Structures are given as structure tokens and as C-alpha cells.
Amino acid sequence: MSDPCSFSSVSHFLTRHLNLTLYVDFSRHVIRGVLALTVEALQDRLHALTLDSRDLQILSVKANGQAARFTTGPKHTFKGAPLEIALPFDLSRGQHVIVEVTYETSPTATALQWLSPEQTAGKKKPYLFSQCQAHHCRSMIPCQDTPSVKHTYYAQVSVPKDLVAVMSAVRDGQEVDPQDKDRIIYRFRQPVPMPSYLIAIVVGALESREIGPRSRVWSEKELVDKAAFEFSETEDMLKTAEDLVGPYVWGQYDILVLPPSFPYGGMENPCLTFATPTLLAGDKSLSNVIAHEISHSWTGNLVTNKTWEHFWLNEGHTVYLERMIGRSMEGEHFRQFKAAGGWKELQDSVNTFGANNPLTNLVPSLQDVDPDDAFSSVPYEKGFALLYHLEELLGGPEVFMGFVKSYIQMFAYGGATTDEWKNYLFTYFKDKVDVLNKVDWDAWMFTPGMPPVKPEYDTTLADACIALSQRWIKAAEQDLSSFKESDVKALSSHQVIEFLSLLLQEAALPLTHVRKMQEVYDLNASKNAEIRFRWLRLCVRSRWEEAVPMAMKMATDQGRMKFTRPLFREVFNFEKFRDEAVCMFKSHRGAMHAVTAGLVAKDLKIDTSSSL
């Protein structure tokens, strides 16, 4: 099986372990590294290895201590360049070799974001964080950068003594750097095999607080106590997940709240979930993001999609499990409500891409496609919709949860493709093959657009949101006085989000209506990022000029792509402010994560051939 997003051949050799010695240089914005890969030959007379690399300066290569010749192949637009290593001897099948690569990253490595002190909460110390998913680890470490290869790792990281390093691994002590008394070496070990995209590093003025028997929250001191409050339910969620799918195998479950430019809501790095500061809304309404990242400990990290074309196996199952955790903690109505909201997010992605776009397939082809360009809610919500549809056909949540648990046990510590998952589904439900044969698999998997079946979700919690949104849609000018602050006071923050999402699915409201909505509900004052994001989109779409600066502020104060990209698109589509959106992007581009900047540039039709 080959991975279209990787140069390294998984049929020739496999990486079993990485040993990393890293020196973080904030003055030059580079990491100097010595990497020892333990590699197993999968065929006889193996005399060459190909690793993935991207903008790395390779200084030397050794194999079992002997010098090895190496060349870097031509640079590909998004895959980087193959690092070809000629071994000074042949390997037989089953033999291991330790390949040692001495290298340095580029200041523009796509996996790394270097923040100046001004870009942090504390404003005094610099900060570094990595984001390797999907195919960016190769810009930080030369490796087999494909999710089909799993390995353990050990790392020692030298950083300035006034900063702290953490990684996606268990902490293994620290000491003064013997080479430089102004630096500290932090050590980490990851004994559970995992793919390269889950290697993560953060260096900053970090503090931590204990929030459970196996959990700490990490962030800059300005946010750490707020984060500890916000994520206090973590142990309850971990236990709920264990009840559903079996033991948590990673030992520690810590959460790290990043600076605002982090491009995602969360990232499921083992032992150290990354979380956006946009979650610190002060009302615990966004715990489902943590439920999602906790779920990845089983679906994604323990069982991994073998290539990014099968990303839905990671995300669809994780959304399914996240909502089952919600069901255990909040009840079935809550799960149904979140599922109905997810269907709308899927509709939104399909509308953005276009209903005939092959990237809306559940299993897209990524031949010559940058996996970052394919990222959307499709694998999450189309994947969930398929699993929910199967749940309904096969006997309900308890019955289907039995399959999910069994699938995780079957493929644990390895990976799966869609075919392997489907074959296991048919094996597990061997007495219901006639039911499974009635599913239109081709329409679900390989056809663009919305799924062939729309599940009927229970609307108990959504009814109030639907009723209120319909009142606004149908209201004439003279009806506006009937709206009162109490309309939304009775709703949970989840329901207010749903109310605004429903309005975004309709034609733009008249400007008089959104002005009245602000007057009675004061949504401008909301600190909840999910509410604020939808509200500002609604205002800009209704051509409320006063909302444009607020929308641009939210788009640039934080870099979570879920918020930043749609807000830029809304302002860009407001003809009068199109140039302002472009200028705003160009002036803030330098502070954005490389992935975010590249995708916003595409959204705004800006030529990306010039360097980011």
C-alpha cells in the first residue's frame, strides 16, 4: 500500500523507534537536531532508504556508526523532498539498522510556529509550538511521514533556562544542559507506538496545575487558573470514555492551552492535548472539544487511518465517540441535538466546496492533492452520519458501540483503511449481512455532496432554536418590537449557537433585523467564541458595516481556522470591504500559522506562489 502524500516506501522498511536530541534556537528560529531512527528491513538486500523531508538542512548521515551517502531529491510543492540514503551495507529482511541524521530545520518550517513575546499572553518571553498533522512533521524531523508507520520515541530537548518544554510524551526528568549552564534539558519518553504526525513540542513560559489524578493543564500563567477551571471535568470524561471503549493506554492526559494563533480547536497529541484559547469562554459550554480530543486517544491515536484518504476513520469515529460521551453525561437528547448541528456543518462544507467537488467524498483521492486543502467538516460529519445510519440499521447505540469497541481492539496499535474497516464490520455483524448489503456504500464513500440518507434526529432541544429562528426570518418591520431579551435567556449556549447556525442557513436577514437583534440580545458582548463567530458572520452578511471591524478583529486576534477563514470570506464577499479584507490579511499574515495563512490566501484569491 502506498501513501500519495509521502515519499517513503512502507513496503521496503519500517521505523520502529526515534531517538531525538533537539536544541531549540530562538535567536535563529531553528531547531538543531540529531535523530537516530531504528529501522527494520522488510525485504532482503535492502541498501537504500527514502525518508520524507521538507526544507531541512541535512548535515550528515550515519548507519550503525558508519558514514552514509545521502542526496535530497527535487522539491515538490507540498510534499517537500525525498531524502535518499545509501546504506554502506545490505540489510536482510527482519534486520534492524540505526540511522543517525544530523540536521537543522528552516526558520520557515511549516510544522513550527515561532512567536515573538508580543504574540504571547505574557508579552515577555518567546514561544514555540509545532503542528505536524497532516504531513508537516517532515519539516521538523526527517522521517517516514505517513500515518501507516507507527513508532515509539525518546527525546531530550535543550531550551533556555527561563522556558519550559513539553512534548506529546511522558515527562522523564530534566537537568542543566552540561554544554551551557543557561539552558535546561527536558527529557520525554513515548512507549506507545504512534505515527509521526502526533509528535509535538511546545517551548514557552509555561506553568501547570493538577486537574485530576492523571491530568494537568499547561499554559502561560496568565491563563492557567482559568484553564484549570474550564477543564475540571477532564477525569470524568476520561472515565466515561474508558467505560465505553476500554482502558486509556497513554498514561498521562494533559491539556495545553496555546497562544491564539493555534490553527485548530484542538489537536490530539498523545499525553498532551493542544487546545485553542477560544475555548476559555467561562461557561463550560465547549467541553465537547475536549471530549473529542479525549476520544482520539482510541480512534486516531490507538487506531489510525493508514493514509489521509481514510481520514474519516479517525474523525467520524471520534465524533461518534465524543457524542456517546455527551450522551452518558448529558442524555440522549443532547447527543441528538449535537448530531443535528453537525449535519448543518456538513451542509456548510458541501456548499463551500461545491456539491460536485470530489473533496466532499467521504473517501477522497489525494493523488496530487495537498491534504491541508482537503481539510473540512466532511470526514467528521459525513463520517458520523454514516456511523449513526449504521447504528439505526443494526440495533441502536448499545449494539453499535459494541462494534466500535471491538474495532478498536482489533486494530489497536496499528492502522486501518476503509476496506479493512468495512470487512471487519461485515465480519462482526455476520448475522446481519443482508442489512449491510442494502447500504449504498458507493454513494456514501465515493460520491460527492451530501450523504444519500439524511438521519432523522430528535429535535427536542432544537425546537426552541428552530421556533426563534423562524420568528426572525418571518418577522416584518412592524413585528420587531415583539422580540425580548428573555427569548435567548432561556436557551443554553449550545442552543444560542444552534439558533444562529439556523439563521446562517437562510438568506441574509434585513439590516433592520440584525440591528434589533443586537439591541435586544446584545450579542456583541458575548465572550463565547462559537456564538460571537456566528453572530459576526450574520451581521456582515446583512451588510452591517459597523460589524466589519469586529469581524476582522476576531479573524486576526486568534488564528483558529474554523473562525478565521469564514470571517475573512464573509468580509471578502462584502464588495465594499473586499480590498480591506485583503489588506488586513496581508498585514497580519506574518503572525498567522503557515497553514492558516496559505488557506486564507487561497480563500481571498491571492497568488500564493510568493513565499509565505
Coordinates of C-alpha atoms in Angstrom, one line a residue:
M1 CA 0.0 0.0 0.0
S2 CA 1.4 3.4 -0.9
D3 CA 0.6 6.8 0.6
P4 CA 0.2 9.5 -2.1
C5 CA 1.3 12.2 0.5
S6 CA 4.7 10.5 1.4
F7 CA 7.9 9.7 -0.5
S8 CA 8.9 6.9 1.9
S9 CA 8.2 3.3 0.9
V10 CA 6.4 1.4 3.7
S11 CA 7.0 -1.9 1.7
H12 CA 10.8 -1.6 2.0
F13 CA 11.4 -0.7 5.6
L14 CA 9.6 0.5 8.8
T15 CA 10.7 2.9 11.5
R16 CA 10.3 1.2 14.9
H17 CA 11.8 3.9 17.2
L18 CA 13.0 7.5 17.1
N19 CA 15.6 9.0 19.5
L20 CA 15.7 12.8 19.3
T21 CA 18.3 15.2 20.6
L22 CA 17.0 18.7 19.9
Y23 CA 18.4 22.1 20.5
V24 CA 15.8 24.9 20.3
D25 CA 17.4 28.2 19.0
F26 CA 15.1 31.1 19.5
S27 CA 17.6 33.6 18.1
R28 CA 17.7 31.9 14.6
H29 CA 14.2 30.3 14.7
V30 CA 15.6 26.9 14.1
I31 CA 15.9 23.5 15.8
R32 CA 19.2 21.7 15.5
G33 CA 18.6 18.0 15.8
V34 CA 20.4 14.7 15.9
L35 CA 17.9 11.9 15.1
A36 CA 18.6 8.2 15.5
L37 CA 15.9 6.1 13.7
T38 CA 15.7 2.4 14.4
V39 CA 14.7 0.9 11.1
E40 CA 13.6 -2.6 10.2
A41 CA 14.2 -4.0 6.7
L42 CA 11.1 -5.7 5.2
Q43 CA 13.0 -7.2 2.2
D44 CA 16.3 -8.8 1.5
R45 CA 19.3 -6.9 0.1
L46 CA 17.9 -3.6 1.3
H47 CA 20.6 -1.0 0.6
A48 CA 18.7 2.3 0.3
L49 CA 16.2 4.2 2.4
T50 CA 13.9 7.1 1.5
L51 CA 12.7 9.5 4.2
D52 CA 10.4 12.5 3.9
S53 CA 11.9 15.9 4.5
R54 CA 10.9 19.4 3.9
D55 CA 13.2 22.4 3.9
L56 CA 15.7 20.6 6.2
Q57 CA 19.4 21.2 6.0
I58 CA 20.9 17.7 6.3
L59 CA 24.4 17.9 7.7
S60 CA 25.4 14.2 8.0
V61 CA 24.0 10.7 7.9
K62 CA 25.4 7.5 9.6
A63 CA 24.2 3.9 9.5
N64 CA 25.3 1.8 12.5
G65 CA 28.0 4.4 13.1
Q66 CA 29.4 4.3 9.5
A67 CA 29.1 7.4 7.2
A68 CA 26.3 7.0 4.7
R69 CA 25.9 8.9 1.4
F70 CA 22.7 10.9 1.0
T71 CA 21.0 13.2 -1.5
T72 CA 17.9 15.3 -1.3
G73 CA 15.7 15.0 -4.3
P74 CA 13.8 17.7 -6.2
K75 CA 11.4 19.8 -4.1
H76 CA 7.6 19.1 -4.5
T77 CA 5.1 21.8 -3.9
F78 CA 3.6 20.4 -0.7
K79 CA 5.4 17.0 -0.1
G80 CA 8.8 18.5 0.5
A81 CA 11.7 16.5 -0.9
P82 CA 12.8 12.8 -0.6
L83 CA 15.9 12.2 1.5
E84 CA 17.6 9.3 -0.3
I85 CA 20.1 7.5 2.0
A86 CA 22.5 4.9 0.5
L87 CA 23.4 2.3 3.2
P88 CA 27.1 1.3 3.3
F89 CA 26.0 -2.4 3.6
D90 CA 23.0 -4.5 2.7
L91 CA 20.3 -5.5 5.1
S92 CA 18.4 -8.8 5.2
R93 CA 14.7 -9.0 5.9
G94 CA 14.0 -8.6 9.6
Q95 CA 17.3 -6.9 10.3
H96 CA 17.5 -3.5 12.1
V97 CA 19.8 -0.6 11.5
I98 CA 20.2 2.6 13.4
V99 CA 20.3 5.6 11.0
E100 CA 21.6 8.8 12.6
V101 CA 20.8 12.1 10.8
T102 CA 22.3 15.4 12.0
Y103 CA 20.2 18.3 10.6
E104 CA 18.7 21.7 11.1
T105 CA 15.2 23.0 10.4
S106 CA 14.4 26.0 8.3
P107 CA 13.1 29.2 10.0
T108 CA 10.0 28.8 7.8
A109 CA 9.4 25.1 8.7
T110 CA 5.7 24.5 8.2
A111 CA 5.4 22.4 11.4
L112 CA 6.8 25.1 13.6
Q113 CA 5.5 28.5 14.7
W114 CA 7.9 30.8 16.4
L115 CA 6.1 33.6 18.4
S116 CA 7.6 36.8 19.5
P117 CA 7.0 37.8 23.1
E118 CA 4.3 40.3 21.9
Q119 CA 2.3 37.4 20.4
T120 CA 2.0 35.6 23.8
A121 CA -0.3 36.2 26.7
G122 CA 2.7 37.2 29.0
K123 CA 4.3 39.5 26.4
K124 CA 7.8 38.8 27.9
K125 CA 9.1 35.5 26.6
P126 CA 9.2 33.9 23.1
Y127 CA 7.2 30.8 22.4
L128 CA 7.4 27.8 20.0
F129 CA 4.8 25.3 19.1
S130 CA 4.5 22.5 16.5
Q131 CA 1.6 21.3 14.5
C132 CA 2.5 18.2 12.4
Q133 CA -0.8 17.0 11.2
A134 CA -1.2 16.1 8.4
H135 CA 2.2 16.0 6.6
H136 CA 4.3 18.6 8.3
C137 CA 6.4 16.5 10.7
R138 CA 8.9 16.2 7.8
S139 CA 9.8 19.9 8.2
M140 CA 10.8 19.3 11.8
I141 CA 12.2 15.7 11.6
P142 CA 13.4 13.6 8.6
C143 CA 11.1 10.6 9.0
Q144 CA 8.6 8.2 7.3
D145 CA 5.9 10.9 7.5
T146 CA 2.9 8.7 6.9
P147 CA 0.2 7.6 9.3
S148 CA 0.7 4.0 8.3
V149 CA 4.0 3.8 10.2
K150 CA 4.0 3.8 14.0
H151 CA 7.0 4.0 16.3
T152 CA 7.9 4.8 19.9
Y153 CA 10.2 7.8 20.7
Y154 CA 12.5 9.2 23.2
A155 CA 13.6 12.9 23.2
Q156 CA 15.9 15.3 25.0
V157 CA 15.3 19.0 24.3
S158 CA 17.7 21.8 25.3
V159 CA 15.9 25.2 25.8
P160 CA 16.8 28.5 27.6
K161 CA 16.5 28.0 31.3
D162 CA 13.7 30.6 31.8
L163 CA 11.4 28.5 29.5
V164 CA 9.8 25.1 29.8
A165 CA 9.5 22.3 27.2
V166 CA 6.6 19.8 26.9
M167 CA 6.0 17.1 24.3
S168 CA 3.4 14.5 23.3
A169 CA 5.0 12.0 25.6
V170 CA 5.5 11.3 29.3
R171 CA 7.9 13.7 31.1
D172 CA 11.1 11.9 32.1
G173 CA 13.1 14.5 34.2
Q174 CA 15.3 17.5 33.5
E175 CA 18.8 18.7 34.2
V176 CA 21.0 21.7 33.5
D177 CA 22.5 21.4 30.0
P178 CA 26.1 20.3 30.6
Q179 CA 27.2 22.3 27.5
D180 CA 25.5 25.5 28.6
K181 CA 24.5 26.4 32.2
D182 CA 22.0 28.9 30.9
R183 CA 19.9 26.1 29.3
I184 CA 17.9 23.2 30.6
I185 CA 17.5 19.7 29.0
Y186 CA 14.0 18.3 29.3
R187 CA 13.6 14.5 28.7
F188 CA 10.5 12.7 27.3
R189 CA 9.5 9.1 26.6
Q190 CA 6.7 7.8 24.5
P191 CA 6.5 4.0 24.9
V192 CA 3.2 3.6 22.9
P193 CA 3.8 3.3 19.1
M194 CA 2.3 6.3 17.3
P195 CA 2.5 8.0 13.8
S196 CA 4.8 10.9 13.1
Y197 CA 2.0 13.5 12.8
L198 CA 1.5 13.1 16.6
I199 CA 5.0 14.2 17.6
A200 CA 4.6 17.6 19.2
I201 CA 6.7 20.1 21.0
V202 CA 6.0 23.3 22.9
V203 CA 8.5 25.6 24.5
G204 CA 7.4 28.7 26.4
A205 CA 6.9 30.4 29.8
L206 CA 4.6 27.6 30.9
E207 CA 3.0 26.7 34.2
S208 CA 0.8 23.8 35.1
R209 CA -2.0 22.9 37.5
E210 CA -3.2 19.5 38.5
I211 CA -6.8 18.9 37.4
G212 CA -7.1 15.2 38.0
P213 CA -5.2 12.0 39.1
R214 CA -3.6 11.7 35.6
S215 CA -4.1 15.2 34.2
R216 CA -2.5 18.6 34.4
V217 CA -3.4 21.7 32.4
W218 CA -0.5 23.7 31.0
S219 CA -0.4 27.3 29.7
E220 CA 1.2 30.7 30.3
K221 CA 0.5 31.8 33.9
E222 CA -2.0 34.5 32.7
L223 CA -4.4 31.7 31.6
V224 CA -3.5 28.7 33.7
D225 CA -6.1 29.1 36.5
K226 CA -8.9 29.9 34.1
A227 CA -7.9 26.8 32.1
A228 CA -7.8 24.6 35.2
F229 CA -11.4 25.7 36.0
E230 CA -12.6 25.3 32.4
F231 CA -11.2 21.7 32.1
S232 CA -12.1 20.5 35.6
E233 CA -14.4 17.7 34.1
T234 CA -11.5 16.0 32.3
E235 CA -11.2 13.0 34.6
D236 CA -15.0 12.4 34.4
M237 CA -14.8 12.4 30.6
L238 CA -11.8 10.0 30.6
K239 CA -13.6 7.6 32.9
T240 CA -16.7 7.8 30.7
A241 CA -14.7 7.1 27.6
E242 CA -13.0 4.1 29.3
D243 CA -16.4 2.7 30.2
L244 CA -17.3 2.9 26.5
V245 CA -14.2 1.7 24.8
G246 CA -11.7 0.2 27.3
P247 CA -8.6 1.3 29.1
Y248 CA -6.7 4.6 28.4
V249 CA -3.3 3.3 27.4
W250 CA -1.3 6.6 27.2
G251 CA -0.7 7.1 31.0
Q252 CA -0.9 10.9 31.3
Y253 CA -3.7 13.0 29.8
D254 CA -2.6 16.7 30.0
I255 CA -4.1 19.7 28.2
L256 CA -2.0 22.6 26.9
V257 CA -3.8 25.9 26.1
L258 CA -1.8 27.6 23.3
P259 CA -1.5 31.2 22.2
P260 CA -4.3 32.5 20.0
S261 CA -2.6 31.7 16.6
F262 CA -3.0 27.9 17.0
P263 CA -4.9 27.0 13.9
Y264 CA -7.3 24.3 15.3
G265 CA -9.8 23.9 18.1
G266 CA -7.7 21.1 19.5
M267 CA -5.1 18.6 18.5
E268 CA -5.0 15.1 20.0
N269 CA -1.2 14.8 20.6
P270 CA -0.8 11.8 22.9
C271 CA -0.3 12.7 26.6
L272 CA -0.7 16.4 25.8
T273 CA -3.9 17.6 24.0
F274 CA -3.4 21.0 22.4
A275 CA -6.4 23.4 22.9
T276 CA -7.2 26.8 21.5
P277 CA -7.7 29.6 24.0
T278 CA -11.0 30.4 22.2
L279 CA -12.4 27.6 24.4
L280 CA -12.0 29.7 27.6
A281 CA -15.5 31.1 27.4
G282 CA -16.1 30.9 31.1
D283 CA -19.3 28.9 30.8
K284 CA -18.0 25.3 30.3
S285 CA -20.1 25.1 27.0
L286 CA -17.2 24.0 24.9
S287 CA -16.2 20.8 26.8
N288 CA -17.2 18.8 23.7
V289 CA -13.9 19.9 22.1
I290 CA -12.1 18.1 25.0
A291 CA -14.5 15.1 24.7
H292 CA -13.5 15.0 21.1
E293 CA -9.7 15.1 21.8
I294 CA -10.1 12.5 24.6
S295 CA -11.9 10.2 22.1
H296 CA -9.0 10.5 19.7
S297 CA -6.9 8.6 22.4
W298 CA -8.7 5.5 21.0
T299 CA -9.8 6.5 17.5
G300 CA -6.9 8.2 15.7
N301 CA -4.1 7.6 18.1
L302 CA -4.6 3.9 19.0
V303 CA -6.2 3.0 15.7
T304 CA -5.0 5.3 12.9
N305 CA -6.1 5.9 9.3
K306 CA -3.4 4.3 7.2
T307 CA -3.4 7.3 4.8
W308 CA -5.1 10.7 4.8
E309 CA -7.6 9.5 2.2
H310 CA -9.1 7.4 5.1
F311 CA -9.2 10.4 7.5
W312 CA -12.9 9.8 8.1
L313 CA -11.9 6.6 10.1
N314 CA -10.1 8.9 12.6
E315 CA -12.6 11.7 12.7
G316 CA -16.0 10.0 12.0
H317 CA -15.4 7.5 14.8
T318 CA -14.1 10.2 17.1
V319 CA -17.2 12.4 16.6
Y320 CA -19.3 9.3 17.2
L321 CA -17.5 8.5 20.5
E322 CA -17.4 12.2 21.6
R323 CA -21.3 12.3 21.2
M324 CA -21.6 9.0 23.1
I325 CA -19.6 10.6 25.9
G326 CA -22.1 13.5 25.7
R327 CA -24.9 11.0 25.8
S328 CA -23.5 9.4 29.0
M329 CA -23.0 12.7 30.7
E330 CA -26.0 14.8 29.4
G331 CA -28.5 12.4 28.0
E332 CA -29.7 11.1 24.5
H333 CA -31.5 14.4 23.7
F334 CA -28.1 16.2 23.9
R335 CA -26.5 13.7 21.6
Q336 CA -29.3 14.1 19.1
F337 CA -29.1 17.9 19.3
K338 CA -25.3 17.9 18.6
A339 CA -25.8 15.4 15.7
A340 CA -28.4 17.7 14.1
G341 CA -25.9 20.6 14.5
G342 CA -23.2 18.5 12.8
W343 CA -25.4 17.9 9.8
K344 CA -25.7 21.7 9.3
E345 CA -21.9 22.0 9.5
L346 CA -21.6 19.3 6.8
Q347 CA -24.1 21.2 4.7
D348 CA -21.9 24.3 5.1
S349 CA -18.8 22.5 4.0
V350 CA -20.5 21.0 1.0
N351 CA -21.8 24.4 0.0
T352 CA -18.3 25.9 0.4
F353 CA -16.6 23.3 -1.7
G354 CA -19.4 22.8 -4.2
A355 CA -21.7 19.7 -4.2
N356 CA -19.8 18.1 -7.1
N357 CA -16.3 18.6 -5.6
P358 CA -14.6 15.3 -5.1
L359 CA -13.1 16.6 -1.8
T360 CA -16.6 16.2 -0.4
N361 CA -16.3 12.4 -0.9
L362 CA -16.1 10.5 2.4
V363 CA -13.0 8.8 0.9
P364 CA -11.4 11.4 -1.5
S365 CA -8.5 10.7 -3.8
L366 CA -5.4 12.6 -2.6
Q367 CA -3.3 11.9 -5.6
D368 CA -1.5 15.3 -6.2
V369 CA -3.9 16.9 -3.6
D370 CA -2.4 18.7 -0.6
P371 CA -4.2 17.1 2.5
D372 CA -4.4 20.6 4.1
D373 CA -6.7 21.7 1.1
A374 CA -8.9 18.7 1.8
F375 CA -9.5 19.6 5.4
S376 CA -13.1 20.3 6.3
S377 CA -16.0 19.0 8.4
V378 CA -16.8 16.3 5.7
P379 CA -14.7 13.5 7.3
Y380 CA -16.1 14.4 10.7
E381 CA -19.8 14.9 10.0
K382 CA -20.3 12.7 6.9
G383 CA -18.3 10.0 8.8
F384 CA -20.5 10.4 11.8
A385 CA -23.7 10.4 9.7
L386 CA -22.7 7.0 8.2
L387 CA -21.9 5.5 11.6
Y388 CA -25.2 6.9 13.0
H389 CA -27.1 5.5 10.0
L390 CA -25.5 2.0 10.6
E391 CA -26.4 2.3 14.3
E392 CA -30.0 2.8 13.3
L393 CA -30.0 -0.2 10.9
L394 CA -28.1 -2.6 13.2
G395 CA -29.9 -2.2 16.5
G396 CA -29.2 1.1 18.3
P397 CA -26.4 2.8 20.2
E398 CA -25.6 -0.1 22.6
V399 CA -25.3 -2.6 19.8
F400 CA -23.2 -0.4 17.5
M401 CA -21.0 0.8 20.4
G402 CA -20.1 -2.9 20.8
F403 CA -18.8 -2.9 17.3
V404 CA -16.8 0.3 17.8
K405 CA -15.2 -1.1 20.9
S406 CA -14.4 -4.4 19.1
Y407 CA -13.0 -2.5 16.0
I408 CA -10.7 -0.5 18.3
Q409 CA -9.4 -3.7 20.0
M410 CA -8.9 -5.4 16.6
F411 CA -6.8 -2.6 15.1
A412 CA -5.2 -1.2 18.3
Y413 CA -1.6 -0.1 17.9
G414 CA -1.9 -0.3 14.1
G415 CA -4.0 1.3 11.4
A416 CA -6.9 0.6 9.1
T417 CA -8.2 1.5 5.6
T418 CA -11.8 2.0 4.7
D419 CA -11.9 -1.5 3.1
E420 CA -10.4 -3.1 6.3
W421 CA -12.9 -1.3 8.4
K422 CA -15.8 -2.4 6.2
N423 CA -14.6 -6.0 6.0
Y424 CA -14.5 -6.1 9.8
L425 CA -18.0 -4.5 10.0
F426 CA -19.3 -7.4 7.9
T427 CA -17.5 -10.0 10.0
Y428 CA -18.7 -8.5 13.3
F429 CA -22.4 -8.3 12.1
K430 CA -22.2 -11.6 10.1
D431 CA -25.8 -12.4 11.1
K432 CA -27.0 -9.0 9.6
V433 CA -25.1 -9.1 6.2
D434 CA -28.4 -8.7 4.3
V435 CA -29.0 -5.4 6.2
L436 CA -25.4 -4.2 5.4
N437 CA -25.8 -5.2 1.7
K438 CA -28.7 -2.8 1.4
V439 CA -26.5 0.2 2.3
D440 CA -25.4 2.2 -0.8
W441 CA -21.7 2.1 0.0
D442 CA -20.7 3.7 -3.2
A443 CA -22.9 6.7 -2.6
W444 CA -21.7 7.1 1.0
M445 CA -17.9 6.6 0.3
F446 CA -17.1 7.8 -3.2
T447 CA -19.9 10.2 -4.3
P448 CA -19.5 13.9 -3.7
G449 CA -22.1 16.1 -1.9
M450 CA -24.5 15.3 0.9
P451 CA -25.0 11.7 2.1
P452 CA -27.6 9.5 0.3
V453 CA -29.6 9.2 3.6
K454 CA -30.5 12.0 6.0
P455 CA -30.9 10.6 9.5
E456 CA -34.0 11.7 11.4
Y457 CA -32.6 13.3 14.5
D458 CA -34.7 14.0 17.6
T459 CA -35.4 17.8 17.7
T460 CA -36.4 18.2 21.4
L461 CA -33.6 20.6 22.3
A462 CA -33.6 22.1 18.8
D463 CA -37.3 23.0 18.7
A464 CA -36.9 26.3 20.7
C465 CA -34.0 27.3 18.4
I466 CA -36.0 26.5 15.3
A467 CA -39.0 28.4 16.5
L468 CA -37.0 31.5 17.4
S469 CA -35.1 31.5 14.1
Q470 CA -38.3 31.2 12.2
R471 CA -39.8 34.1 14.1
W472 CA -36.9 36.3 12.9
I473 CA -37.0 35.0 9.4
K474 CA -40.7 35.7 9.0
A475 CA -40.8 39.0 11.0
A476 CA -41.9 42.1 9.1
E477 CA -40.6 45.5 10.2
Q478 CA -43.6 46.1 12.5
D479 CA -43.1 42.8 14.3
L480 CA -39.6 43.6 15.6
S481 CA -40.9 45.1 18.8
S482 CA -42.2 41.6 19.8
F483 CA -38.6 40.4 20.4
K484 CA -37.4 40.5 24.0
E485 CA -34.1 39.7 25.9
S486 CA -35.9 36.7 27.5
D487 CA -36.0 34.9 24.1
V488 CA -32.4 33.9 24.5
K489 CA -32.1 34.0 28.3
A490 CA -33.9 30.6 28.5
L491 CA -31.6 29.0 26.0
S492 CA -28.3 27.2 26.8
S493 CA -25.2 28.5 25.0
H494 CA -25.4 25.3 22.8
Q495 CA -28.9 26.4 21.8
V496 CA -27.9 30.0 21.0
I497 CA -25.2 28.6 18.7
E498 CA -27.8 26.5 17.0
F499 CA -30.2 29.4 16.7
L500 CA -27.5 31.5 14.9
S501 CA -26.5 28.5 12.7
L502 CA -30.1 28.1 11.5
L503 CA -30.2 31.8 10.5
L504 CA -26.9 31.4 8.6
Q505 CA -28.5 28.7 6.5
E506 CA -31.1 31.1 5.2
A507 CA -30.9 34.2 3.1
A508 CA -29.4 37.2 4.8
L509 CA -31.6 39.0 7.3
P510 CA -32.5 42.6 6.6
L511 CA -30.2 45.0 8.3
T512 CA -33.0 46.3 10.5
H513 CA -33.4 42.8 11.9
V514 CA -29.8 42.3 12.9
R515 CA -29.7 45.8 14.5
K516 CA -32.8 44.9 16.5
M517 CA -31.2 41.6 17.5
Q518 CA -28.2 43.4 18.9
E519 CA -30.4 45.8 20.7
V520 CA -32.4 43.1 22.5
Y521 CA -29.9 40.3 22.8
D522 CA -26.6 42.3 23.0
L523 CA -24.7 39.5 21.2
N524 CA -21.7 41.8 20.7
A525 CA -21.0 41.3 24.4
S526 CA -20.8 37.5 24.1
K527 CA -17.4 36.1 25.2
N528 CA -18.3 32.6 23.8
A529 CA -16.2 32.3 20.6
E530 CA -18.7 30.0 18.9
I531 CA -21.6 32.5 19.4
R532 CA -19.5 35.5 18.5
F533 CA -18.2 33.9 15.3
R534 CA -21.7 33.1 14.0
W535 CA -23.2 36.4 15.1
L536 CA -20.5 38.4 13.3
R537 CA -20.9 36.4 10.1
L538 CA -24.6 37.1 10.3
C539 CA -24.0 40.8 10.7
V540 CA -21.5 41.1 7.8
R541 CA -23.8 39.0 5.6
S542 CA -26.6 41.5 6.3
R543 CA -24.2 44.3 5.2
W544 CA -23.9 45.9 8.7
E545 CA -20.8 48.0 8.1
E546 CA -20.2 48.5 11.9
A547 CA -19.7 44.8 12.3
V548 CA -16.8 44.6 9.7
P549 CA -14.1 45.9 12.1
M550 CA -15.3 43.4 14.8
A551 CA -15.3 40.5 12.3
M552 CA -11.8 41.4 11.1
K553 CA -10.6 41.8 14.8
M554 CA -11.9 38.3 15.6
A555 CA -10.4 36.9 12.4
T556 CA -7.0 38.2 13.4
D557 CA -7.0 38.2 17.2
Q558 CA -7.0 34.4 17.1
G559 CA -6.0 32.0 14.3
R560 CA -8.4 29.1 14.7
M561 CA -9.1 28.3 11.0
K562 CA -12.7 27.3 11.8
F563 CA -13.3 31.0 12.7
T564 CA -10.6 32.9 10.8
R565 CA -11.3 31.5 7.3
P566 CA -15.1 32.0 7.2
L567 CA -14.9 35.5 8.7
F568 CA -12.3 36.6 6.1
R569 CA -14.6 35.0 3.4
E570 CA -17.7 36.9 4.6
V571 CA -15.9 40.3 4.6
F572 CA -14.3 39.5 1.2
N573 CA -17.8 38.8 -0.2
F574 CA -19.0 42.2 1.1
E575 CA -17.9 44.1 -2.1
K576 CA -17.3 47.4 -0.4
F577 CA -14.8 45.9 2.0
R578 CA -13.1 43.3 -0.3
D579 CA -9.9 45.4 -0.5
E580 CA -9.9 45.9 3.2
A581 CA -10.1 42.1 3.8
V582 CA -7.1 41.6 1.6
C583 CA -5.1 44.4 3.2
M584 CA -6.0 43.1 6.7
F585 CA -4.8 39.7 5.7
K586 CA -1.5 40.9 4.3
S587 CA -0.8 43.0 7.4
H588 CA -1.5 40.0 9.7
R589 CA -0.1 37.2 7.6
G590 CA 3.2 37.2 9.4
A591 CA 1.6 36.5 12.7
M592 CA -0.5 33.6 11.3
H593 CA 0.3 29.9 11.3
A594 CA 1.7 28.9 7.9
V595 CA -1.3 26.5 7.2
T596 CA -3.8 29.2 8.1
A597 CA -2.0 31.9 6.0
G598 CA -1.8 29.6 3.0
L599 CA -5.5 28.7 3.1
V600 CA -6.8 32.2 3.8
A601 CA -4.7 33.4 0.8
K602 CA -6.5 30.9 -1.4
D603 CA -9.9 32.0 0.0
L604 CA -9.1 35.6 -0.8
K605 CA -7.8 34.7 -4.3
I606 CA -4.3 35.9 -3.5
D607 CA -1.4 34.5 -5.5
T608 CA 0.3 32.1 -3.1
S609 CA 3.3 31.4 -5.4
S610 CA 5.2 34.2 -3.5
S611 CA 6.7 32.9 -0.3
L612 CA 4.6 32.9 2.9

